[in-house]
CSV table of N, CA and C in Angstrom, one decimal:
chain,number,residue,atom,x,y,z
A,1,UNK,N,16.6,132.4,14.8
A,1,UNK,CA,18.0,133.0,14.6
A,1,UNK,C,18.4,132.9,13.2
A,2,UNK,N,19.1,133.9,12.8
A,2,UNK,CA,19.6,133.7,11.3
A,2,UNK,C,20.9,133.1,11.6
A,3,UNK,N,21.3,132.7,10.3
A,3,UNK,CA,22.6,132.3,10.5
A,3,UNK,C,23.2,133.1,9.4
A,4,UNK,N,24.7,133.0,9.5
A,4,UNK,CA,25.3,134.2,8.7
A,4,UNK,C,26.3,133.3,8.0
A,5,UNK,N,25.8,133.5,6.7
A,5,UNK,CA,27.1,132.7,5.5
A,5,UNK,C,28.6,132.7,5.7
A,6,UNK,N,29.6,132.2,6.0
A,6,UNK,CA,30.5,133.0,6.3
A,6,UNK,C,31.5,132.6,4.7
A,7,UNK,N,32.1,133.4,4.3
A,7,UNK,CA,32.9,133.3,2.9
A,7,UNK,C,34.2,132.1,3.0
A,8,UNK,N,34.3,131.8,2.1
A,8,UNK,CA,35.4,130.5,2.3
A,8,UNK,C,36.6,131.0,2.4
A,9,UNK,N,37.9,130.3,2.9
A,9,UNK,CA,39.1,131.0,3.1
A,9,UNK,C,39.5,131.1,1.6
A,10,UNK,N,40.3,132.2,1.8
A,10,UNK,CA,40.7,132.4,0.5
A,10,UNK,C,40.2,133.5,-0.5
A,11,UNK,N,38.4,133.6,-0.2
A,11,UNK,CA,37.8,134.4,-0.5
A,11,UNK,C,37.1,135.6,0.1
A,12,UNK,N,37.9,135.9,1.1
A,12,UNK,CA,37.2,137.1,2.1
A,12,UNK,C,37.3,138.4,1.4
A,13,UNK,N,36.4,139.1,1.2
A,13,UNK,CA,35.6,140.2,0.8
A,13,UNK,C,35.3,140.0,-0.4
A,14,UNK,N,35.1,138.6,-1.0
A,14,UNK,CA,35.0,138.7,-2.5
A,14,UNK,C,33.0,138.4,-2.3
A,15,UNK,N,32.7,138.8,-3.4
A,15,UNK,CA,31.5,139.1,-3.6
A,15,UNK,C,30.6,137.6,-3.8
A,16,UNK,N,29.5,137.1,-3.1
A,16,UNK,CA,29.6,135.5,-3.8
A,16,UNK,C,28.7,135.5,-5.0
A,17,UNK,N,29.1,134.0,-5.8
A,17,UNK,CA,28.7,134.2,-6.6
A,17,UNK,C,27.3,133.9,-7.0
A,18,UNK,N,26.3,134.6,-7.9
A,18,UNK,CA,25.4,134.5,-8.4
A,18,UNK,C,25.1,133.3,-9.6
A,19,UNK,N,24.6,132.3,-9.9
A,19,UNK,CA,24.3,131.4,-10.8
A,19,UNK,C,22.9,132.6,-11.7
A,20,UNK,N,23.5,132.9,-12.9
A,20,UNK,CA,22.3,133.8,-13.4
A,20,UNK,C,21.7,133.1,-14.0
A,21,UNK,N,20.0,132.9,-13.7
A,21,UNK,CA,19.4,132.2,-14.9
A,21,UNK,C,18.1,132.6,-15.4
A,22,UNK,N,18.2,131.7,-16.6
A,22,UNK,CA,16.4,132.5,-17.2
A,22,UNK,C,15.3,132.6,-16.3
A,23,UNK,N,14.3,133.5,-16.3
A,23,UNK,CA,13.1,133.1,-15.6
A,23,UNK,C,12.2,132.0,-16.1
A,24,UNK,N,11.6,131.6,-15.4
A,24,UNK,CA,10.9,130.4,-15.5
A,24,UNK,C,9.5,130.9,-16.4
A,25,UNK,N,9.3,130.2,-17.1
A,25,UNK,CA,8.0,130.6,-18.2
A,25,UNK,C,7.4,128.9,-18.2
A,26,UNK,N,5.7,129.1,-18.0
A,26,UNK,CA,5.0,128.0,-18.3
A,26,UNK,C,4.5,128.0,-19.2
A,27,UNK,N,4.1,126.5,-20.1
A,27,UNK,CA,3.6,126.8,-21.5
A,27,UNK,C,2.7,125.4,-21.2
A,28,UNK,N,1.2,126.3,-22.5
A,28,UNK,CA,0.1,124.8,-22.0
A,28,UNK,C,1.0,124.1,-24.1
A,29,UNK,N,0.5,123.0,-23.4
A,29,UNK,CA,1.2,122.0,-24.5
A,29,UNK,C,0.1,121.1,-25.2
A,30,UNK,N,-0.3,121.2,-26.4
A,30,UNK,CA,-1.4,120.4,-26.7
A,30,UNK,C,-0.9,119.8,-28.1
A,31,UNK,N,-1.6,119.2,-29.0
A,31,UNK,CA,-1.8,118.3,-30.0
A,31,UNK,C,-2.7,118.7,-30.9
A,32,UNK,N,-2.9,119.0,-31.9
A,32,UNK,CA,-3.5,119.0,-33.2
A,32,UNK,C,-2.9,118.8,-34.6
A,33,UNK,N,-4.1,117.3,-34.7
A,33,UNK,CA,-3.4,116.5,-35.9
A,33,UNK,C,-2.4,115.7,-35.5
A,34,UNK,N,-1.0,115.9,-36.7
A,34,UNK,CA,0.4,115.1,-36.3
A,34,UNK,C,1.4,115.9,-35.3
A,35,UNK,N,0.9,117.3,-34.9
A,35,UNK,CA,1.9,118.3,-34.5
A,35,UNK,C,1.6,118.5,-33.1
A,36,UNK,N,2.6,118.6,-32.3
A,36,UNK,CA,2.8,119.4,-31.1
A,36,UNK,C,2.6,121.0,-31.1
A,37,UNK,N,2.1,121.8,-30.2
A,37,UNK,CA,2.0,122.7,-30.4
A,37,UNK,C,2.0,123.4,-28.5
A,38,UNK,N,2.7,124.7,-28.1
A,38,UNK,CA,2.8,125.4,-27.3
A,38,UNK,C,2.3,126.4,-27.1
A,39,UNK,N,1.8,127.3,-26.5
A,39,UNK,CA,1.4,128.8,-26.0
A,39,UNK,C,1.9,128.7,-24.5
A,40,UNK,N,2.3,130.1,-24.6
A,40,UNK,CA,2.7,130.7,-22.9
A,40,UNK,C,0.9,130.6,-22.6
A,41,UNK,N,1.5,130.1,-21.3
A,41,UNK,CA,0.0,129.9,-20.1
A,41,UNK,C,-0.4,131.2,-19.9
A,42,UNK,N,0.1,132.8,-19.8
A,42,UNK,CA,-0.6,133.5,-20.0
A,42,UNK,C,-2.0,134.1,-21.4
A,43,UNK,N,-1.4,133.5,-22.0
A,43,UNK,CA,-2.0,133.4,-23.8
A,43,UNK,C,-3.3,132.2,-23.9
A,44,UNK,N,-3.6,131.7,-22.5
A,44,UNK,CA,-4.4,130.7,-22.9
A,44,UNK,C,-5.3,131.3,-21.6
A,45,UNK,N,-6.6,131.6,-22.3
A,45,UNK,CA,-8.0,131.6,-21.2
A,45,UNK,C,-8.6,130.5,-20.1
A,46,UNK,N,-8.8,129.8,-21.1
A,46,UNK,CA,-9.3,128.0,-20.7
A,46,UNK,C,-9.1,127.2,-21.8
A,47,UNK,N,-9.5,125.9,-21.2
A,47,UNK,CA,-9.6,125.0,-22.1
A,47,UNK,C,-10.7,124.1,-22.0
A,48,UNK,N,-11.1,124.1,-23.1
A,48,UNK,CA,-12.6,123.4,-22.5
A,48,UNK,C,-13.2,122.2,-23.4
A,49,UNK,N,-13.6,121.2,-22.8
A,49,UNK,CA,-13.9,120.2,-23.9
A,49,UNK,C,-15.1,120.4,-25.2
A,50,UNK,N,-14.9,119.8,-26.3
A,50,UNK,CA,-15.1,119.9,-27.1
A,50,UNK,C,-16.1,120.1,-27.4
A,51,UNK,N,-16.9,121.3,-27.8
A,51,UNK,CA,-19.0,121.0,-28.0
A,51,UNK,C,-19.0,121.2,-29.3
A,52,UNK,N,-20.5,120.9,-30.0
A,52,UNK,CA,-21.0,121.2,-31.0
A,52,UNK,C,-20.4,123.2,-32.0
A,53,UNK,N,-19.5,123.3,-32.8
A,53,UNK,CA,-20.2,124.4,-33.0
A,53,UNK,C,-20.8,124.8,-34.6
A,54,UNK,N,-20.6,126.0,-34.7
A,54,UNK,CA,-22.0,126.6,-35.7
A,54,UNK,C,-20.7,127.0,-36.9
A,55,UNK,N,-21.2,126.0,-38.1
A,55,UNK,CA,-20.6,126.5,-39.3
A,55,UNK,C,-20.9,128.0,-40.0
A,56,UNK,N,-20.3,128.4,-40.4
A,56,UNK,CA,-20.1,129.7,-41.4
A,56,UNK,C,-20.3,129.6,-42.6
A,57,UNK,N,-21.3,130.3,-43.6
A,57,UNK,CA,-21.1,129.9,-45.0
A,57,UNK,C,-19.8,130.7,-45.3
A,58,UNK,N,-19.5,130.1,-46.3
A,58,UNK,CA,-17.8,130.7,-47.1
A,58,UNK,C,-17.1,131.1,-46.4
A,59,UNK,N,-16.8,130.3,-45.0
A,59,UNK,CA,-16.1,130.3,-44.0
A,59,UNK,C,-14.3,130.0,-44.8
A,60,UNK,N,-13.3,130.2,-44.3
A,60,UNK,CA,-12.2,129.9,-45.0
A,60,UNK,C,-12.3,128.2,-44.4
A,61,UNK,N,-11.4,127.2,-44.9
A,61,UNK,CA,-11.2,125.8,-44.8
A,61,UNK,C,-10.9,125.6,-43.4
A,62,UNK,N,-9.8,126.7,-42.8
A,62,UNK,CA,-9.0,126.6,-41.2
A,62,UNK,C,-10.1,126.8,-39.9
A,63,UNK,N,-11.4,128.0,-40.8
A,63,UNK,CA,-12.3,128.4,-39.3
A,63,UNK,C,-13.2,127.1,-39.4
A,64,UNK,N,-13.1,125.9,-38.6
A,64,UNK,CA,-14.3,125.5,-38.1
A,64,UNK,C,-15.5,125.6,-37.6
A,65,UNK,N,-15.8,127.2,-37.0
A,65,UNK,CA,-17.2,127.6,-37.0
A,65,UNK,C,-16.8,128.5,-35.7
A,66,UNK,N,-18.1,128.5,-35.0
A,66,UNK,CA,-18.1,129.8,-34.4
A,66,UNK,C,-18.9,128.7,-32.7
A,67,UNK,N,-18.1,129.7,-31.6
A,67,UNK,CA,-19.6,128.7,-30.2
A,67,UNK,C,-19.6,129.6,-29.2
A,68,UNK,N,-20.4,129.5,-28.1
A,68,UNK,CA,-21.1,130.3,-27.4
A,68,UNK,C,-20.4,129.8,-26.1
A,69,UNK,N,-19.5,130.8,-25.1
A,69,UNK,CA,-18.7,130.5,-24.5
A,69,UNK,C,-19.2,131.8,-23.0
A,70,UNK,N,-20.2,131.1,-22.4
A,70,UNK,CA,-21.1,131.8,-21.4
A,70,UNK,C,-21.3,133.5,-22.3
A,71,UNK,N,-21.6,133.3,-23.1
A,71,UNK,CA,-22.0,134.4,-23.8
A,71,UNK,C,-21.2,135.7,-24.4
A,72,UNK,N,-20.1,134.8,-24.8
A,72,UNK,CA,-18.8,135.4,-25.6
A,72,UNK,C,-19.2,134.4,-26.6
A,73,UNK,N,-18.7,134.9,-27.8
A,73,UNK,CA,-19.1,134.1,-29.2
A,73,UNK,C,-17.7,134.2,-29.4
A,74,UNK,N,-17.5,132.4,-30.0
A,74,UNK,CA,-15.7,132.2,-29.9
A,74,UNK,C,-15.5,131.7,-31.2
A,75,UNK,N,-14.6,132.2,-32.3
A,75,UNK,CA,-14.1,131.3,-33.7
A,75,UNK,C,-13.3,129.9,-33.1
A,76,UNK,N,-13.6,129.2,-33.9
A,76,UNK,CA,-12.8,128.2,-33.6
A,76,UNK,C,-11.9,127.9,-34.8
A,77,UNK,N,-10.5,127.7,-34.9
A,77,UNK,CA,-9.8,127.4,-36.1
A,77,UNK,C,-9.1,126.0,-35.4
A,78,UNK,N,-8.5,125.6,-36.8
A,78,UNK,CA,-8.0,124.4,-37.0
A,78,UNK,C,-6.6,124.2,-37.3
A,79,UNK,N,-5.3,124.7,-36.8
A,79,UNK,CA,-4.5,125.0,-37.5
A,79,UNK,C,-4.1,123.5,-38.0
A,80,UNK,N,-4.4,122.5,-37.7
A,80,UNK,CA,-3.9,121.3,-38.4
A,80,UNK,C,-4.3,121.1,-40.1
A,81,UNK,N,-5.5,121.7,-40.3
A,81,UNK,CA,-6.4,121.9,-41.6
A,81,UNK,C,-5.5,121.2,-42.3
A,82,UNK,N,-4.3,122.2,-42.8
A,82,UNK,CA,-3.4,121.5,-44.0
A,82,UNK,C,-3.2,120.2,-43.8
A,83,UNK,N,-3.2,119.4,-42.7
A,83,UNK,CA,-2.9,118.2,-42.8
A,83,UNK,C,-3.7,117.1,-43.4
A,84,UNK,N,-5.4,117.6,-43.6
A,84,UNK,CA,-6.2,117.3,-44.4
A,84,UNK,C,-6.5,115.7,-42.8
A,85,UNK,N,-7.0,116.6,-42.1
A,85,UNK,CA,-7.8,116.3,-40.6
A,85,UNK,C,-9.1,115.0,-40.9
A,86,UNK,N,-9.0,113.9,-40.6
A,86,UNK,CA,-10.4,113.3,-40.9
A,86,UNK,C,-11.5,113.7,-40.6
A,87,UNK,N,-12.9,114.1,-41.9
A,87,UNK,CA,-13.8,114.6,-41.4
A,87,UNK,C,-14.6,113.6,-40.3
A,88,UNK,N,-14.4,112.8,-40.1
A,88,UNK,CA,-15.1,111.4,-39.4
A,88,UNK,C,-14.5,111.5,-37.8
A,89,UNK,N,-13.0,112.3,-37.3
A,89,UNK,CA,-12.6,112.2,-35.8
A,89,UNK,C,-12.6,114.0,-35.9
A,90,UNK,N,-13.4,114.4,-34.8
A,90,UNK,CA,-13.7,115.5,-34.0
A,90,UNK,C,-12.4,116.0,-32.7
A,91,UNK,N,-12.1,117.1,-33.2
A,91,UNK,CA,-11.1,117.5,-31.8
A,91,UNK,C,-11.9,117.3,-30.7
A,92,UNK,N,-11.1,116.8,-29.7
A,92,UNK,CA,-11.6,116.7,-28.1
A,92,UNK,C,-11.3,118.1,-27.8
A,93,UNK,N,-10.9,118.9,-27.4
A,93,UNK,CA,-10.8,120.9,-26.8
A,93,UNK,C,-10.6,121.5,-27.6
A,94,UNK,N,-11.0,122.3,-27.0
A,94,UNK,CA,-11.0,123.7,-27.8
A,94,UNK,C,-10.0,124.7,-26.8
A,95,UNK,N,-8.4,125.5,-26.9
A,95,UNK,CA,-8.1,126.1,-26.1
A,95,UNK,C,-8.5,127.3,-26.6
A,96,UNK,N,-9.2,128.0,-25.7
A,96,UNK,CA,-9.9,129.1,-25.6
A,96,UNK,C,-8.6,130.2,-25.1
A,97,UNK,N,-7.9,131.0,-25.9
A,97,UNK,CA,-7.0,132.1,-26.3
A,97,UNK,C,-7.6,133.6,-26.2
A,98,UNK,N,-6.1,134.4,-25.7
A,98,UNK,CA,-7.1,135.8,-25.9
A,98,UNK,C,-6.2,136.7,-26.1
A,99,UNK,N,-5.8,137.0,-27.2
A,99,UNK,CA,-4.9,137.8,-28.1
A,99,UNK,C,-5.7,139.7,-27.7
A,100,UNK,N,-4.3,140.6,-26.8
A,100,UNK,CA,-4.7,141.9,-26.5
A,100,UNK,C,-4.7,142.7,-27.4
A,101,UNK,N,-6.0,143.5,-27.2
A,101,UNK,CA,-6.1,144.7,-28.4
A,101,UNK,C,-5.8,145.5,-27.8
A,102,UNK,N,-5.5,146.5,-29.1
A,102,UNK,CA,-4.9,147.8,-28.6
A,102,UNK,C,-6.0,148.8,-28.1
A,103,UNK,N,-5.4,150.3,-28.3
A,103,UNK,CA,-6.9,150.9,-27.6
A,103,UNK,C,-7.9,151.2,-28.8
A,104,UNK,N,-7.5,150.8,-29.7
A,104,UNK,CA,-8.4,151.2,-31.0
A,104,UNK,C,-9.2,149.7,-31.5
A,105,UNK,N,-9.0,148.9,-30.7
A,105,UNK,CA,-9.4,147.5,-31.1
A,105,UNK,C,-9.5,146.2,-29.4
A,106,UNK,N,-10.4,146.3,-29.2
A,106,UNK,CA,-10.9,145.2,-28.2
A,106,UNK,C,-9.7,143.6,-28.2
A,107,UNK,N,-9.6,142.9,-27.1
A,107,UNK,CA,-8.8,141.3,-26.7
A,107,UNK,C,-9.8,140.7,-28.1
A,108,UNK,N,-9.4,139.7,-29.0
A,108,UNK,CA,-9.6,138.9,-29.3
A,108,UNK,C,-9.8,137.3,-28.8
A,109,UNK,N,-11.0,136.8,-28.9
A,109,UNK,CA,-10.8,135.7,-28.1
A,109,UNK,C,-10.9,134.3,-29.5
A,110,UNK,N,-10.2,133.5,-29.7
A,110,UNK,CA,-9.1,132.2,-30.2
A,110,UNK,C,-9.6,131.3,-29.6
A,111,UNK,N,-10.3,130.1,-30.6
A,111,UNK,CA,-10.3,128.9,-29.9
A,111,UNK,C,-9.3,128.1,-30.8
A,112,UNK,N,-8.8,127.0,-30.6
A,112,UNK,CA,-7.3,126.1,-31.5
A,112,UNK,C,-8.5,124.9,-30.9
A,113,UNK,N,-8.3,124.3,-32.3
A,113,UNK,CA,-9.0,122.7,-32.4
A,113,UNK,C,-7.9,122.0,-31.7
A,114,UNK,N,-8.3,121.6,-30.4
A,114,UNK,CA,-6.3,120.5,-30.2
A,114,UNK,C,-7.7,118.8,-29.8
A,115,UNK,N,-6.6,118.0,-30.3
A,115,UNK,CA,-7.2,116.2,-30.3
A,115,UNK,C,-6.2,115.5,-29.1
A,116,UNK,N,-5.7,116.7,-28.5
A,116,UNK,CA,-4.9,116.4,-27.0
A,116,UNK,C,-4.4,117.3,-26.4
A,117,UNK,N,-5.0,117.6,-25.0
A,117,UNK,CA,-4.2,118.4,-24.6
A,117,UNK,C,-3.2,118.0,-23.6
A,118,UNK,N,-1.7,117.9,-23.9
A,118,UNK,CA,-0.4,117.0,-23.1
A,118,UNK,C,-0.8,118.4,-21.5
A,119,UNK,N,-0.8,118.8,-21.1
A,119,UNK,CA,-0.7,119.6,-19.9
A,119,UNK,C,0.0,120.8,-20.2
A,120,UNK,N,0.6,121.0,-18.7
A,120,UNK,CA,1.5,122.3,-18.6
A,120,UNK,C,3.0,121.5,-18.5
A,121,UNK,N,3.7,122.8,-18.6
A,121,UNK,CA,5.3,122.5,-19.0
A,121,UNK,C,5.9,123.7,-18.3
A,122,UNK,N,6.6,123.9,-17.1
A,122,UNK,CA,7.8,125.2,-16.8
A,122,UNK,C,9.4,124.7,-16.8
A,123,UNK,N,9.4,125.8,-17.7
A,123,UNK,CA,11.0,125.4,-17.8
A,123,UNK,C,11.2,127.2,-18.0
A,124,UNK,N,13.1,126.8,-17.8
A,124,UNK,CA,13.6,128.3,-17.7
A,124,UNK,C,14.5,128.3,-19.0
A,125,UNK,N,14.5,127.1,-19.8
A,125,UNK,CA,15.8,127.1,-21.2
A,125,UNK,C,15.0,128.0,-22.3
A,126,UNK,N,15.3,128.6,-22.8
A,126,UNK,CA,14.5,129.5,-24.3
A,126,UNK,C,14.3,129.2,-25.2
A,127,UNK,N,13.4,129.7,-26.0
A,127,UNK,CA,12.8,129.2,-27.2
A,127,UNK,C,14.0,128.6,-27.9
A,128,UNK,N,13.5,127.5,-28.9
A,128,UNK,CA,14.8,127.6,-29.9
A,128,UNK,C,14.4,128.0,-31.1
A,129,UNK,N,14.8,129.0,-31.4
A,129,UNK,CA,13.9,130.5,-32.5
A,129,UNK,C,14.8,130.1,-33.5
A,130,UNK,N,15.9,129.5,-33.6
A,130,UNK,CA,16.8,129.6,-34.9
A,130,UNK,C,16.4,128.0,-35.0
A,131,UNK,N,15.6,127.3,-34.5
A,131,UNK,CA,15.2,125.8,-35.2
A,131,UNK,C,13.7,126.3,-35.3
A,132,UNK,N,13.2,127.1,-35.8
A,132,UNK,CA,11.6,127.0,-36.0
A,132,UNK,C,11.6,127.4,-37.5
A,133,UNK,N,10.8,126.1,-37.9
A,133,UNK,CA,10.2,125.8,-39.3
A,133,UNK,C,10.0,127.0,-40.1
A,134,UNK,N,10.7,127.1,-41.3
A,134,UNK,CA,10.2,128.4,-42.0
A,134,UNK,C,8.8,128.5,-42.9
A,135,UNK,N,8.7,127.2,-42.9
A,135,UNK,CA,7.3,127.2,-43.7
A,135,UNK,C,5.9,127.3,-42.8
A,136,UNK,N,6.2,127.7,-41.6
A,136,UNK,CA,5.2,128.1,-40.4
A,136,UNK,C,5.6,129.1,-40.2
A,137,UNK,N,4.2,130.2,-40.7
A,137,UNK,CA,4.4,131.5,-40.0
A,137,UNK,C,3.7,132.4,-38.8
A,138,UNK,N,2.9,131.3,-37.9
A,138,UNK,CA,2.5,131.1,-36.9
A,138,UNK,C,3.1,131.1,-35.5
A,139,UNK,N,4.5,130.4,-36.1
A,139,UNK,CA,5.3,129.9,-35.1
A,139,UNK,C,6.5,130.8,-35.1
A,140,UNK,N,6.8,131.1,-33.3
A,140,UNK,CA,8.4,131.4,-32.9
A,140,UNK,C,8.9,131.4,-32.5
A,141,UNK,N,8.9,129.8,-32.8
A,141,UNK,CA,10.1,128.9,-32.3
A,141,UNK,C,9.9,127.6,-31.4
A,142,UNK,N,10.7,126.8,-31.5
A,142,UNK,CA,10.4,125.4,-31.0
A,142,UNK,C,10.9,125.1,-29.3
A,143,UNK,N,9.5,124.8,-28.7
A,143,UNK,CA,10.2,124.4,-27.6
A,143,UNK,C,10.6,123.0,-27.5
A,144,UNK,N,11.6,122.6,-26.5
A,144,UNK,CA,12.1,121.2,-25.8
A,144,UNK,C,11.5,121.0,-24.4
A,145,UNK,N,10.8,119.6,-24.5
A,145,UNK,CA,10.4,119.2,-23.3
A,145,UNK,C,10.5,117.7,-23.5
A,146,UNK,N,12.0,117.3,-22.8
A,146,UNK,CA,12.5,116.1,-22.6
A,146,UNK,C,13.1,115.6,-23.9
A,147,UNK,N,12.6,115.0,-24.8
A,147,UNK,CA,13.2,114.4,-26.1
A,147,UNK,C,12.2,114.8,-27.2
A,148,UNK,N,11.2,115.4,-26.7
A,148,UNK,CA,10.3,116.0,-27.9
A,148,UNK,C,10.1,117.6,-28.3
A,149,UNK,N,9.8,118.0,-28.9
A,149,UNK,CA,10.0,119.6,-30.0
A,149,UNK,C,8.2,119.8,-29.7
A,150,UNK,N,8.2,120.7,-29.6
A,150,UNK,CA,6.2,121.6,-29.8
A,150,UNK,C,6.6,122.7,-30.7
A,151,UNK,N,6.5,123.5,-31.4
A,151,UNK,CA,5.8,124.6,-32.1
A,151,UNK,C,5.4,125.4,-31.5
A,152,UNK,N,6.3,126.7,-31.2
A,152,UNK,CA,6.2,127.5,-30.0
A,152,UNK,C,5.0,128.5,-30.8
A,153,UNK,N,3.6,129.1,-30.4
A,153,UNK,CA,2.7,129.7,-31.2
A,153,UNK,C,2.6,131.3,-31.1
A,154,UNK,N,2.6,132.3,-31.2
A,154,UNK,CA,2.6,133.6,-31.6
A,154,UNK,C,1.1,134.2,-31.9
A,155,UNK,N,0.4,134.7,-31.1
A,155,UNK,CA,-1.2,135.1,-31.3
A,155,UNK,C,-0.9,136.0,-32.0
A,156,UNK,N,-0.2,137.1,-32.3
A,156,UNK,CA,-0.3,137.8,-33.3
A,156,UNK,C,0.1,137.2,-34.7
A,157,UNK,N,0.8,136.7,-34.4
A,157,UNK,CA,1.4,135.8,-35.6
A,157,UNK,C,0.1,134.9,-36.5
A,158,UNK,N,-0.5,134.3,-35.1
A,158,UNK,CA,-1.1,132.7,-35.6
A,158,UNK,C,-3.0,134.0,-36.4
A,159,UNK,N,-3.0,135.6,-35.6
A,159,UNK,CA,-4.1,136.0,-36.0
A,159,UNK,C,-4.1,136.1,-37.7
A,160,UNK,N,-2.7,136.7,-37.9
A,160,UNK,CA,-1.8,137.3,-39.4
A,160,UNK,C,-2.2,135.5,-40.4
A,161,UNK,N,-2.3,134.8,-40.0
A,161,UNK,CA,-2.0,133.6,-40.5
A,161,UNK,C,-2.8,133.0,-41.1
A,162,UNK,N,-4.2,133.2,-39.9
A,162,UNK,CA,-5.5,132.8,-39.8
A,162,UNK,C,-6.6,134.0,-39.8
A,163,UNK,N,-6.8,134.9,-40.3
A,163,UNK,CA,-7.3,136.2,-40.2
A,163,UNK,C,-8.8,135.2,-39.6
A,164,UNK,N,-9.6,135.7,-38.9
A,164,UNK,CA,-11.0,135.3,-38.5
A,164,UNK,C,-11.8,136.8,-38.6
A,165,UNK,N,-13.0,136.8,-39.1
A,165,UNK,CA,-14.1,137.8,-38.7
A,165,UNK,C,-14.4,138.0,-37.4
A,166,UNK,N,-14.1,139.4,-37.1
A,166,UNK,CA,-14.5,140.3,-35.6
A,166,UNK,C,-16.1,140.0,-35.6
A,167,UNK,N,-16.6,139.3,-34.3
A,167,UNK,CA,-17.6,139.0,-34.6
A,167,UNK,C,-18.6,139.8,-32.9
């Protein structure tokens, strides 16, 4: 049996009220270097632990090399680079990213060196776009999760940033 709402006195034929709120968006949340860093969960493929990969000569400082990902060949970059990363500690994952091409250009597939990956995060509050760092132009916009800030990431943004060879 259903039951039927009945409106409170006082308010008969008034319309009830709707609480309007954001939709709920999930973001994978990881670590590289000293920085937090976010992607929407649709923007991330996998994540997969850390293997060997294959250096580039005259590779730029950011691409850490290139790996074989069941027979997709993946760049791997570093966006922490500038922080001047110890050659001696190795990222633990690689999140494996996949930036959509148009019809004149194929998905790009993105691996991000992360040294942690914090999990997933859903929340429905929005970016904070007017607190994101101007000297990052990767980034748009900072999310909040509890008392800490991530570095909301932008694949077209982070590709403009970090150009890699279509390989």
């Amino acid at each position: 049996t259903a039951e039927l709402l009945q409106p409170e006195a006082g308010t008969a034929g008034a319309a009830p009220a709707f609480e309007e709120r954001e939709p709920e968006r999930q973001y994978c949340l990881f670590r590289a270097g000293r920085e937090r860093f976010c992607l929407n969960v649709l923007d991330v493929e996998e994540v997969v632990e850390w293997r060997p990969v294959t250096r580039l000569p005259l590779a730029p400082a950011f691409l850490l090399g290139i790996f074989n990902l069941r027979g997709a060949i993946v760049p791997v970059i570093d966006i922490a680079f500038t922080e001047g990363r110890r050659p001696d500690l190795t990222p633990k994952h690689v999140v494996v990213t996949r930036l959509q091409g148009g019809a004149e250009r194929g998905d790009l597939r993105l691996g991000l060196a992360a040294d942690e990956v914090i999990g997933t995060y859903t929340t429905s509050e929005p970016l904070l776009v007017e607190e994101a760092p101007l000297g990052v132009p990767h980034c748009c916009g900072m999310l909040r999760q509890d008392d800490r800030l991530a570095l909301a990431l932008d694949l077209g943004r982070l590709n403009a940033a970090f150009p890699v060879p279509v390989i």
